[in-house]
């Protein structure tokens, strides 16, 4: 990238690399103010627009980008936190385009509304990589997408439930399911919900009691489960579309005296496979967590290097993911990276 950042970035972006600071002394404290950073023009400048900080998965994903796009690896990184605001994310991309950065990587909060923003980025000459969730735009509008197959993740959760019920001889019982969904309009929510609903539709004895939004956060997961427990008491399965919402739902059930997990009444099904989920699977609190891999920055770096070398780039790049359960969590916990 050429030149200095605008006031927008000084206020809202964390700029990693050769960022200067001015120390301003007051009576008892020292205030550190960011100065406009000077970039090393020999490096590749990447703007990374993150969704926010809604989950531990997201923190792992942010750290992965920050640790990958370093000066030592040949990059100036401009990290922008979307603060869970789709509008803020779009404004950030427009501003990065105006700054003529080399690459813009977006982890979009929601799929909608990206077309004009991507056009603006293309006009600026920046290459755009979509990471994690998807955008509802023609694939010609960006270089490529890297992330998870959310629909397959939803199917895998349902398949695990199917085999668990069979193992327990409960395959013909009426099964009442509660679903706590992620952020409305996010690919992770859309795909997982579709996969889960397709599995529910396959079984005439599986009843979806209610779906509630928990916005991928622990607090909202607890609140959603509190509301569910006010309304329903005969619950066989709780599915949350990420681990943090499950942690919140478990707190809610504990407070209400509802037992769950391997020794309880409620079967607990989750997504992400965070380290804490492994600990809770070992304890038998969570029964399965379908992996969603946040460590995708290395693949984004490879795309940039290949693109700069004139190699052909695949439009869609799926990351590898597994399914972990209370039965195999102890075997894998030590090798987990997030
Ligand atoms: O888009 C990936 C999802 O977003 C993860 O499942 C969730 O934890 C995150 O916040």
mmCIF file of C-alpha atoms and ligand atoms in Angstrom:
data_model
loop_
_atom_site.group_PDB
_atom_site.id
_atom_site.type_symbol
_atom_site.label_atom_id
_atom_site.label_comp_id
_atom_site.label_asym_id
_atom_site.label_seq_id
_atom_site.Cartn_x
_atom_site.Cartn_y
_atom_site.Cartn_z
ATOM 1 C CA UNK A 1 0.000 0.000 0.000
ATOM 2 C CA UNK A 2 1.110 3.478 -0.808
ATOM 3 C CA UNK A 3 1.030 6.403 1.609
ATOM 4 C CA UNK A 4 -0.549 7.021 4.977
ATOM 5 C CA UNK A 5 -3.835 5.871 6.413
ATOM 6 C CA UNK A 6 -6.854 8.122 6.624
ATOM 7 C CA UNK A 7 -8.464 9.315 9.827
ATOM 8 C CA UNK A 8 -10.876 6.378 9.581
ATOM 9 C CA UNK A 9 -8.112 3.882 10.114
ATOM 10 C CA UNK A 10 -6.510 5.895 12.870
ATOM 11 C CA UNK A 11 -9.776 5.680 14.759
ATOM 12 C CA UNK A 12 -10.916 2.195 13.969
ATOM 13 C CA UNK A 13 -8.181 -0.116 12.786
ATOM 14 C CA UNK A 14 -5.431 -1.897 14.555
ATOM 15 C CA UNK A 15 -2.475 -1.521 12.258
ATOM 16 C CA UNK A 16 0.121 -4.202 12.724
ATOM 17 C CA UNK A 17 3.661 -3.711 11.576
ATOM 18 C CA UNK A 18 5.779 -0.595 11.663
ATOM 19 C CA UNK A 19 3.220 1.526 13.522
ATOM 20 C CA UNK A 20 4.700 4.606 15.218
ATOM 21 C CA UNK A 21 3.497 6.022 18.541
ATOM 22 C CA UNK A 22 3.760 9.360 20.345
ATOM 23 C CA UNK A 23 3.979 9.256 24.117
ATOM 24 C CA UNK A 24 2.046 12.135 25.735
ATOM 25 C CA UNK A 25 2.695 12.591 29.448
ATOM 26 C CA UNK A 26 -0.015 13.821 31.756
ATOM 27 C CA UNK A 27 0.369 14.293 35.556
ATOM 28 C CA UNK A 28 0.158 10.636 36.558
ATOM 29 C CA UNK A 29 -0.103 8.661 33.372
ATOM 30 C CA UNK A 30 1.334 8.250 29.942
ATOM 31 C CA UNK A 31 -1.096 8.235 27.021
ATOM 32 C CA UNK A 32 0.101 6.465 23.906
ATOM 33 C CA UNK A 33 -1.396 7.856 20.692
ATOM 34 C CA UNK A 34 -1.154 6.115 17.337
ATOM 35 C CA UNK A 35 0.658 8.074 14.624
ATOM 36 C CA UNK A 36 -0.048 7.495 10.941
ATOM 37 C CA UNK A 37 1.975 4.395 10.135
ATOM 38 C CA UNK A 38 4.571 4.342 7.412
ATOM 39 C CA UNK A 39 4.465 1.152 5.414
ATOM 40 C CA UNK A 40 7.313 -0.732 3.982
ATOM 41 C CA UNK A 41 6.481 -0.376 0.292
ATOM 42 C CA UNK A 42 8.327 -3.589 -0.534
ATOM 43 C CA UNK A 43 5.777 -5.618 1.433
ATOM 44 C CA UNK A 44 2.298 -6.718 0.373
ATOM 45 C CA UNK A 45 -0.440 -4.738 2.152
ATOM 46 C CA UNK A 46 -3.436 -6.760 3.281
ATOM 47 C CA UNK A 47 -6.574 -5.309 4.854
ATOM 48 C CA UNK A 48 -8.404 -7.883 6.976
ATOM 49 C CA UNK A 49 -12.016 -7.125 7.929
ATOM 50 C CA UNK A 50 -13.141 -9.339 10.794
ATOM 51 C CA UNK A 51 -16.743 -9.890 11.990
ATOM 52 C CA UNK A 52 -16.181 -8.986 15.651
ATOM 53 C CA UNK A 53 -15.505 -10.890 18.848
ATOM 54 C CA UNK A 54 -18.660 -12.944 19.248
ATOM 55 C CA UNK A 55 -16.963 -16.270 20.091
ATOM 56 C CA UNK A 56 -13.747 -18.027 21.065
ATOM 57 C CA UNK A 57 -13.671 -19.450 17.531
ATOM 58 C CA UNK A 58 -13.532 -15.887 16.241
ATOM 59 C CA UNK A 59 -10.624 -15.003 18.540
ATOM 60 C CA UNK A 60 -8.704 -18.032 17.247
ATOM 61 C CA UNK A 61 -9.429 -16.949 13.672
ATOM 62 C CA UNK A 62 -8.275 -13.357 14.336
ATOM 63 C CA UNK A 63 -5.039 -14.549 15.980
ATOM 64 C CA UNK A 64 -4.378 -16.840 13.040
ATOM 65 C CA UNK A 65 -4.563 -13.920 10.569
ATOM 66 C CA UNK A 66 -2.487 -11.639 12.815
ATOM 67 C CA UNK A 67 0.205 -14.316 13.252
ATOM 68 C CA UNK A 68 0.296 -15.191 9.561
ATOM 69 C CA UNK A 69 0.322 -11.758 7.889
ATOM 70 C CA UNK A 70 3.396 -10.438 9.682
ATOM 71 C CA UNK A 71 6.181 -8.147 8.517
ATOM 72 C CA UNK A 72 8.562 -11.121 8.852
ATOM 73 C CA UNK A 73 6.371 -13.031 6.396
ATOM 74 C CA UNK A 74 6.354 -10.068 4.001
ATOM 75 C CA UNK A 75 3.094 -8.280 4.843
ATOM 76 C CA UNK A 76 1.730 -4.996 6.167
ATOM 77 C CA UNK A 77 -1.524 -6.003 7.873
ATOM 78 C CA UNK A 78 -4.396 -3.613 8.550
ATOM 79 C CA UNK A 79 -6.760 -5.399 10.930
ATOM 80 C CA UNK A 80 -10.283 -4.009 11.194
ATOM 81 C CA UNK A 81 -12.812 -5.291 13.726
ATOM 82 C CA UNK A 82 -16.329 -5.178 12.271
ATOM 83 C CA UNK A 83 -17.779 -4.916 15.804
ATOM 84 C CA UNK A 84 -20.650 -7.223 14.730
ATOM 85 C CA UNK A 85 -21.918 -4.515 12.338
ATOM 86 C CA UNK A 86 -22.391 -5.463 8.662
ATOM 87 C CA UNK A 87 -22.492 -1.740 7.757
ATOM 88 C CA UNK A 88 -19.219 -1.081 9.516
ATOM 89 C CA UNK A 89 -17.637 -3.996 7.644
ATOM 90 C CA UNK A 90 -18.798 -2.616 4.305
ATOM 91 C CA UNK A 91 -17.555 0.863 5.101
ATOM 92 C CA UNK A 92 -14.200 -0.611 6.103
ATOM 93 C CA UNK A 93 -13.863 -2.370 2.732
ATOM 94 C CA UNK A 94 -14.715 0.867 0.869
ATOM 95 C CA UNK A 95 -12.052 2.693 2.860
ATOM 96 C CA UNK A 96 -9.458 -0.006 2.236
ATOM 97 C CA UNK A 97 -10.260 0.234 -1.473
ATOM 98 C CA UNK A 98 -9.800 4.006 -1.335
ATOM 99 C CA UNK A 99 -6.387 3.412 0.259
ATOM 100 C CA UNK A 100 -5.449 1.110 -2.632
ATOM 101 C CA UNK A 101 -4.288 -1.825 -0.539
ATOM 102 C CA UNK A 102 -3.099 -4.882 -2.462
ATOM 103 C CA UNK A 103 -5.493 -7.475 -0.960
ATOM 104 C CA UNK A 104 -8.667 -7.261 1.101
ATOM 105 C CA UNK A 105 -9.677 -10.325 3.106
ATOM 106 C CA UNK A 106 -13.243 -10.277 4.421
ATOM 107 C CA UNK A 107 -14.824 -12.566 7.021
ATOM 108 C CA UNK A 108 -18.377 -11.359 6.263
ATOM 109 C CA UNK A 109 -20.946 -11.251 9.069
ATOM 110 C CA UNK A 110 -23.880 -11.722 6.701
ATOM 111 C CA UNK A 111 -24.116 -12.794 3.069
ATOM 112 C CA UNK A 112 -26.258 -9.900 1.800
ATOM 113 C CA UNK A 113 -25.391 -6.525 0.353
ATOM 114 C CA UNK A 114 -21.810 -7.037 -0.837
ATOM 115 C CA UNK A 115 -22.120 -6.506 -4.627
ATOM 116 C CA UNK A 116 -21.529 -2.709 -4.727
ATOM 117 C CA UNK A 117 -18.761 -2.959 -2.162
ATOM 118 C CA UNK A 118 -16.957 -5.696 -4.104
ATOM 119 C CA UNK A 119 -17.272 -3.646 -7.297
ATOM 120 C CA UNK A 120 -15.655 -0.699 -5.548
ATOM 121 C CA UNK A 121 -12.819 -2.935 -4.342
ATOM 122 C CA UNK A 122 -12.297 -4.343 -7.849
ATOM 123 C CA UNK A 123 -12.222 -0.805 -9.319
ATOM 124 C CA UNK A 124 -9.446 0.101 -6.864
ATOM 125 C CA UNK A 125 -7.295 -2.763 -8.145
ATOM 126 C CA UNK A 126 -7.412 -4.678 -4.856
ATOM 127 C CA UNK A 127 -7.902 -8.438 -4.976
ATOM 128 C CA UNK A 128 -10.592 -9.668 -2.578
ATOM 129 C CA UNK A 129 -10.528 -12.962 -0.709
ATOM 130 C CA UNK A 130 -13.680 -14.021 1.141
ATOM 131 C CA UNK A 131 -12.921 -16.140 4.189
ATOM 132 C CA UNK A 132 -14.998 -18.231 6.637
ATOM 133 C CA UNK A 133 -18.595 -17.236 5.727
ATOM 134 C CA UNK A 134 -19.720 -16.497 2.184
ATOM 135 C CA UNK A 135 -21.176 -13.510 0.332
ATOM 136 C CA UNK A 136 -24.238 -13.461 -1.875
ATOM 137 C CA UNK A 137 -22.416 -12.160 -4.959
ATOM 138 C CA UNK A 138 -21.240 -13.510 -8.274
ATOM 139 C CA UNK A 139 -17.977 -15.451 -7.901
ATOM 140 C CA UNK A 140 -16.384 -13.239 -10.559
ATOM 141 C CA UNK A 141 -16.561 -10.355 -8.054
ATOM 142 C CA UNK A 142 -13.756 -11.777 -5.887
ATOM 143 C CA UNK A 143 -10.612 -13.855 -6.232
ATOM 144 C CA UNK A 144 -11.741 -16.821 -4.143
ATOM 145 C CA UNK A 145 -13.459 -18.067 -1.017
ATOM 146 C CA UNK A 146 -11.841 -20.149 1.772
ATOM 147 C CA UNK A 147 -13.866 -21.719 4.565
ATOM 148 C CA UNK A 148 -16.095 -24.467 5.918
ATOM 149 C CA UNK A 149 -18.863 -26.519 4.357
ATOM 150 C CA UNK A 150 -21.546 -25.403 6.805
ATOM 151 C CA UNK A 151 -24.324 -27.493 5.245
ATOM 152 C CA UNK A 152 -22.237 -30.663 5.611
ATOM 153 C CA UNK A 153 -21.467 -29.690 9.215
ATOM 154 C CA UNK A 154 -25.235 -29.554 9.888
ATOM 155 C CA UNK A 155 -25.743 -32.959 8.256
ATOM 156 C CA UNK A 156 -22.884 -34.439 10.311
ATOM 157 C CA UNK A 157 -24.527 -33.235 13.547
ATOM 158 C CA UNK A 158 -27.796 -34.921 12.521
ATOM 159 C CA UNK A 159 -25.999 -38.105 11.456
ATOM 160 C CA UNK A 160 -24.268 -38.312 14.836
ATOM 161 C CA UNK A 161 -27.646 -37.940 16.576
ATOM 162 C CA UNK A 162 -29.138 -40.636 14.347
ATOM 163 C CA UNK A 163 -26.377 -43.128 15.204
ATOM 164 C CA UNK A 164 -26.424 -42.233 18.925
ATOM 165 C CA UNK A 165 -30.194 -42.849 19.162
ATOM 166 C CA UNK A 166 -29.772 -46.157 17.355
ATOM 167 C CA UNK A 167 -26.977 -47.170 19.706
ATOM 168 C CA UNK A 168 -29.291 -46.451 22.664
ATOM 169 C CA UNK A 169 -32.223 -48.296 21.042
ATOM 170 C CA UNK A 170 -34.224 -45.053 20.889
ATOM 171 C CA UNK A 171 -34.527 -44.778 17.110
ATOM 172 C CA UNK A 172 -38.329 -45.178 17.157
ATOM 173 C CA UNK A 173 -39.022 -42.862 20.115
ATOM 174 C CA UNK A 174 -40.494 -39.387 19.721
ATOM 175 C CA UNK A 175 -37.485 -37.051 19.984
ATOM 176 C CA UNK A 176 -38.039 -33.386 20.883
ATOM 177 C CA UNK A 177 -35.337 -31.061 19.603
ATOM 178 C CA UNK A 178 -34.456 -27.462 20.476
ATOM 179 C CA UNK A 179 -32.230 -25.566 18.028
ATOM 180 C CA UNK A 180 -30.290 -22.442 19.020
ATOM 181 C CA UNK A 181 -29.134 -20.750 15.839
ATOM 182 C CA UNK A 182 -26.291 -18.349 15.089
ATOM 183 C CA UNK A 183 -26.514 -14.871 13.581
ATOM 184 C CA UNK A 184 -29.370 -14.406 11.148
ATOM 185 C CA UNK A 185 -28.159 -14.087 7.543
ATOM 186 C CA UNK A 186 -24.706 -15.599 8.260
ATOM 187 C CA UNK A 187 -23.613 -18.522 6.068
ATOM 188 C CA UNK A 188 -22.694 -20.572 9.147
ATOM 189 C CA UNK A 189 -26.290 -20.242 10.354
ATOM 190 C CA UNK A 190 -27.898 -20.746 6.959
ATOM 191 C CA UNK A 191 -25.841 -23.859 6.102
ATOM 192 C CA UNK A 192 -25.964 -25.569 9.496
ATOM 193 C CA UNK A 193 -29.692 -24.890 9.898
ATOM 194 C CA UNK A 194 -30.395 -26.339 6.452
ATOM 195 C CA UNK A 195 -28.328 -29.460 7.201
ATOM 196 C CA UNK A 196 -29.992 -29.988 10.582
ATOM 197 C CA UNK A 197 -33.479 -29.403 9.147
ATOM 198 C CA UNK A 198 -32.810 -31.881 6.332
ATOM 199 C CA UNK A 199 -31.856 -34.501 8.923
ATOM 200 C CA UNK A 200 -34.958 -33.697 10.989
ATOM 201 C CA UNK A 201 -37.125 -34.047 7.859
ATOM 202 C CA UNK A 202 -35.685 -37.556 7.320
ATOM 203 C CA UNK A 203 -37.110 -38.751 10.649
ATOM 204 C CA UNK A 204 -40.857 -38.532 11.186
ATOM 205 C CA UNK A 205 -40.338 -39.046 14.950
ATOM 206 C CA UNK A 206 -37.920 -36.070 15.325
ATOM 207 C CA UNK A 207 -39.854 -32.941 16.340
ATOM 208 C CA UNK A 208 -38.320 -29.489 16.178
ATOM 209 C CA UNK A 209 -39.938 -27.837 19.232
ATOM 210 C CA UNK A 210 -38.460 -24.394 18.615
ATOM 211 C CA UNK A 211 -35.578 -22.546 16.910
ATOM 212 C CA UNK A 212 -34.170 -19.459 18.611
ATOM 213 C CA UNK A 213 -31.402 -17.059 17.684
ATOM 214 C CA UNK A 214 -28.389 -17.017 20.034
ATOM 215 C CA UNK A 215 -26.203 -14.881 17.734
ATOM 216 C CA UNK A 216 -23.138 -17.149 18.218
ATOM 217 C CA UNK A 217 -22.479 -15.645 21.664
ATOM 218 C CA UNK A 218 -22.437 -17.281 25.089
ATOM 219 C CA UNK A 219 -24.651 -14.657 26.719
ATOM 220 C CA UNK A 220 -27.298 -14.821 24.017
ATOM 221 C CA UNK A 221 -27.096 -18.630 23.990
ATOM 222 C CA UNK A 222 -27.946 -18.635 27.700
ATOM 223 C CA UNK A 223 -30.751 -16.132 27.234
ATOM 224 C CA UNK A 224 -32.240 -18.166 24.365
ATOM 225 C CA UNK A 225 -32.124 -21.339 26.489
ATOM 226 C CA UNK A 226 -33.689 -19.522 29.478
ATOM 227 C CA UNK A 227 -36.608 -18.569 27.216
ATOM 228 C CA UNK A 228 -36.905 -22.120 25.864
ATOM 229 C CA UNK A 229 -37.029 -23.570 29.387
ATOM 230 C CA UNK A 230 -39.816 -21.131 30.341
ATOM 231 C CA UNK A 231 -41.919 -22.628 27.562
ATOM 232 C CA UNK A 232 -40.909 -26.301 27.193
ATOM 233 C CA UNK A 233 -40.060 -29.030 29.689
ATOM 234 C CA UNK A 234 -39.997 -32.223 27.600
ATOM 235 C CA UNK A 235 -36.720 -31.729 25.717
ATOM 236 C CA UNK A 236 -34.599 -34.646 24.450
ATOM 237 C CA UNK A 237 -31.957 -32.790 22.427
ATOM 238 C CA UNK A 238 -30.442 -29.301 22.460
ATOM 239 C CA UNK A 239 -28.458 -28.362 19.338
ATOM 240 C CA UNK A 240 -26.525 -25.093 19.436
ATOM 241 C CA UNK A 241 -24.827 -23.810 16.283
ATOM 242 C CA UNK A 242 -21.583 -23.076 18.145
ATOM 243 C CA UNK A 243 -19.812 -24.076 21.340
ATOM 244 C CA UNK A 244 -20.094 -20.699 23.064
ATOM 245 C CA UNK A 245 -23.892 -20.800 22.764
ATOM 246 C CA UNK A 246 -23.741 -24.351 24.179
ATOM 247 C CA UNK A 247 -21.709 -23.143 27.169
ATOM 248 C CA UNK A 248 -24.462 -20.555 27.779
ATOM 249 C CA UNK A 249 -27.220 -23.155 27.293
ATOM 250 C CA UNK A 250 -25.528 -25.523 29.769
ATOM 251 C CA UNK A 251 -25.440 -22.719 32.369
ATOM 252 C CA UNK A 252 -29.127 -22.119 31.753
ATOM 253 C CA UNK A 253 -30.015 -25.815 32.154
ATOM 254 C CA UNK A 254 -27.866 -26.115 35.289
ATOM 255 C CA UNK A 255 -29.673 -23.136 36.834
ATOM 256 C CA UNK A 256 -33.046 -24.670 35.959
ATOM 257 C CA UNK A 257 -32.111 -28.088 37.363
ATOM 258 C CA UNK A 258 -32.259 -29.794 33.958
ATOM 259 C CA UNK A 259 -29.707 -32.590 33.594
ATOM 260 C CA UNK A 260 -27.786 -33.018 30.346
ATOM 261 C CA UNK A 261 -24.961 -34.901 28.661
ATOM 262 C CA UNK A 262 -23.969 -38.535 28.977
ATOM 263 C CA UNK A 263 -25.573 -38.898 32.442
ATOM 264 C CA UNK A 264 -28.510 -36.551 31.916
ATOM 265 C CA UNK A 265 -31.869 -36.197 30.202
ATOM 266 C CA UNK A 266 -30.840 -33.814 27.406
ATOM 267 C CA UNK A 267 -28.519 -34.849 24.553
ATOM 268 C CA UNK A 268 -26.162 -31.944 23.738
ATOM 269 C CA UNK A 269 -24.975 -31.339 20.164
ATOM 270 C CA UNK A 270 -22.690 -28.467 19.211
ATOM 271 C CA UNK A 271 -20.304 -27.024 16.597
ATOM 272 C CA UNK A 272 -16.735 -25.617 16.466
ATOM 273 C CA UNK A 273 -14.770 -28.132 18.625
ATOM 274 C CA UNK A 274 -13.091 -25.509 20.817
ATOM 275 C CA UNK A 275 -10.593 -26.629 23.452
ATOM 276 C CA UNK A 276 -13.164 -25.916 26.172
ATOM 277 C CA UNK A 277 -15.668 -28.093 24.306
ATOM 278 C CA UNK A 278 -13.134 -30.948 24.461
ATOM 279 C CA UNK A 279 -12.861 -30.462 28.233
ATOM 280 C CA UNK A 280 -16.626 -30.553 28.501
ATOM 281 C CA UNK A 281 -16.897 -33.594 26.214
ATOM 282 C CA UNK A 282 -14.427 -35.422 28.457
ATOM 283 C CA UNK A 283 -16.677 -34.530 31.419
ATOM 284 C CA UNK A 284 -19.672 -35.801 29.416
ATOM 285 C CA UNK A 285 -21.438 -32.393 29.408
ATOM 286 C CA UNK A 286 -21.259 -31.928 25.628
ATOM 287 C CA UNK A 287 -21.770 -35.112 23.642
ATOM 288 C CA UNK A 288 -20.575 -34.047 20.210
ATOM 289 C CA UNK A 289 -18.962 -31.003 18.637
ATOM 290 C CA UNK A 290 -18.737 -30.862 14.857
ATOM 291 C CA UNK A 291 -15.479 -29.154 13.972
ATOM 292 C CA UNK A 292 -15.379 -25.780 12.248
ATOM 293 C CA UNK A 293 -11.746 -24.952 11.531
ATOM 294 C CA UNK A 294 -10.780 -21.285 12.156
ATOM 295 C CA UNK A 295 -7.151 -21.740 11.070
ATOM 296 C CA UNK A 296 -7.529 -20.603 7.485
ATOM 297 C CA UNK A 297 -5.035 -17.729 7.251
ATOM 298 C CA UNK A 298 -2.287 -20.035 5.938
ATOM 299 C CA UNK A 299 -4.504 -20.964 3.006
ATOM 300 C CA UNK A 300 -5.229 -17.253 2.369
ATOM 301 C CA UNK A 301 -1.490 -16.538 2.359
ATOM 302 C CA UNK A 302 -0.916 -19.380 -0.113
ATOM 303 C CA UNK A 303 -3.622 -17.953 -2.392
ATOM 304 C CA UNK A 304 -1.892 -14.556 -2.339
ATOM 305 C CA UNK A 305 1.492 -16.068 -3.102
ATOM 306 C CA UNK A 306 0.100 -18.230 -5.899
ATOM 307 C CA UNK A 307 -1.828 -15.307 -7.348
ATOM 308 C CA UNK A 308 1.247 -13.078 -7.295
ATOM 309 C CA UNK A 309 3.150 -15.865 -9.044
ATOM 310 C CA UNK A 310 0.495 -15.908 -11.782
ATOM 311 C CA UNK A 311 -0.888 -19.337 -10.821
ATOM 312 C CA UNK A 312 -4.540 -20.246 -11.328
ATOM 313 C CA UNK A 313 -6.633 -19.894 -8.156
ATOM 314 C CA UNK A 314 -9.529 -22.244 -7.298
ATOM 315 C CA UNK A 315 -12.768 -20.317 -6.665
ATOM 316 C CA UNK A 316 -13.772 -22.355 -3.592
ATOM 317 C CA UNK A 317 -11.395 -23.827 -1.052
ATOM 318 C CA UNK A 318 -12.902 -25.996 1.684
ATOM 319 C CA UNK A 319 -10.935 -26.686 4.864
ATOM 320 C CA UNK A 320 -10.708 -30.186 6.399
ATOM 321 C CA UNK A 321 -12.974 -30.817 9.382
ATOM 322 C CA UNK A 322 -13.832 -33.738 11.687
ATOM 323 C CA UNK A 323 -16.447 -34.711 14.257
ATOM 324 C CA UNK A 324 -15.431 -35.127 17.907
ATOM 325 C CA UNK A 325 -17.485 -36.795 20.627
ATOM 326 C CA UNK A 326 -17.415 -37.567 24.336
ATOM 327 C CA UNK A 327 -15.958 -40.937 23.300
ATOM 328 C CA UNK A 328 -12.849 -39.698 21.472
ATOM 329 C CA UNK A 329 -12.266 -36.226 23.024
ATOM 330 C CA UNK A 330 -9.592 -37.450 25.488
ATOM 331 C CA UNK A 331 -7.596 -38.945 22.622
ATOM 332 C CA UNK A 332 -7.463 -35.638 20.680
ATOM 333 C CA UNK A 333 -7.496 -32.856 23.273
ATOM 334 C CA UNK A 334 -3.717 -32.450 23.500
ATOM 335 C CA UNK A 335 -3.338 -31.965 19.770
ATOM 336 C CA UNK A 336 -5.966 -29.202 19.548
ATOM 337 C CA UNK A 337 -4.690 -25.766 18.533
ATOM 338 C CA UNK A 338 -7.662 -23.587 19.514
HETATM 339 O O1 LIG B 1 -18.573 -18.539 10.834
HETATM 340 C C1 LIG B 1 -18.063 -19.437 11.753
HETATM 341 C C2 LIG B 1 -18.841 -19.348 13.035
HETATM 342 O O2 LIG B 1 -18.739 -18.015 13.526
HETATM 343 C C3 LIG B 1 -18.355 -20.210 14.185
HETATM 344 O O3 LIG B 1 -19.053 -21.391 14.316
HETATM 345 C C4 LIG B 1 -18.717 -19.357 15.332
HETATM 346 O O4 LIG B 1 -18.231 -19.790 16.568
HETATM 347 C C5 LIG B 1 -18.285 -18.044 14.851
HETATM 348 O O5 LIG B 1 -18.526 -16.970 15.608
#
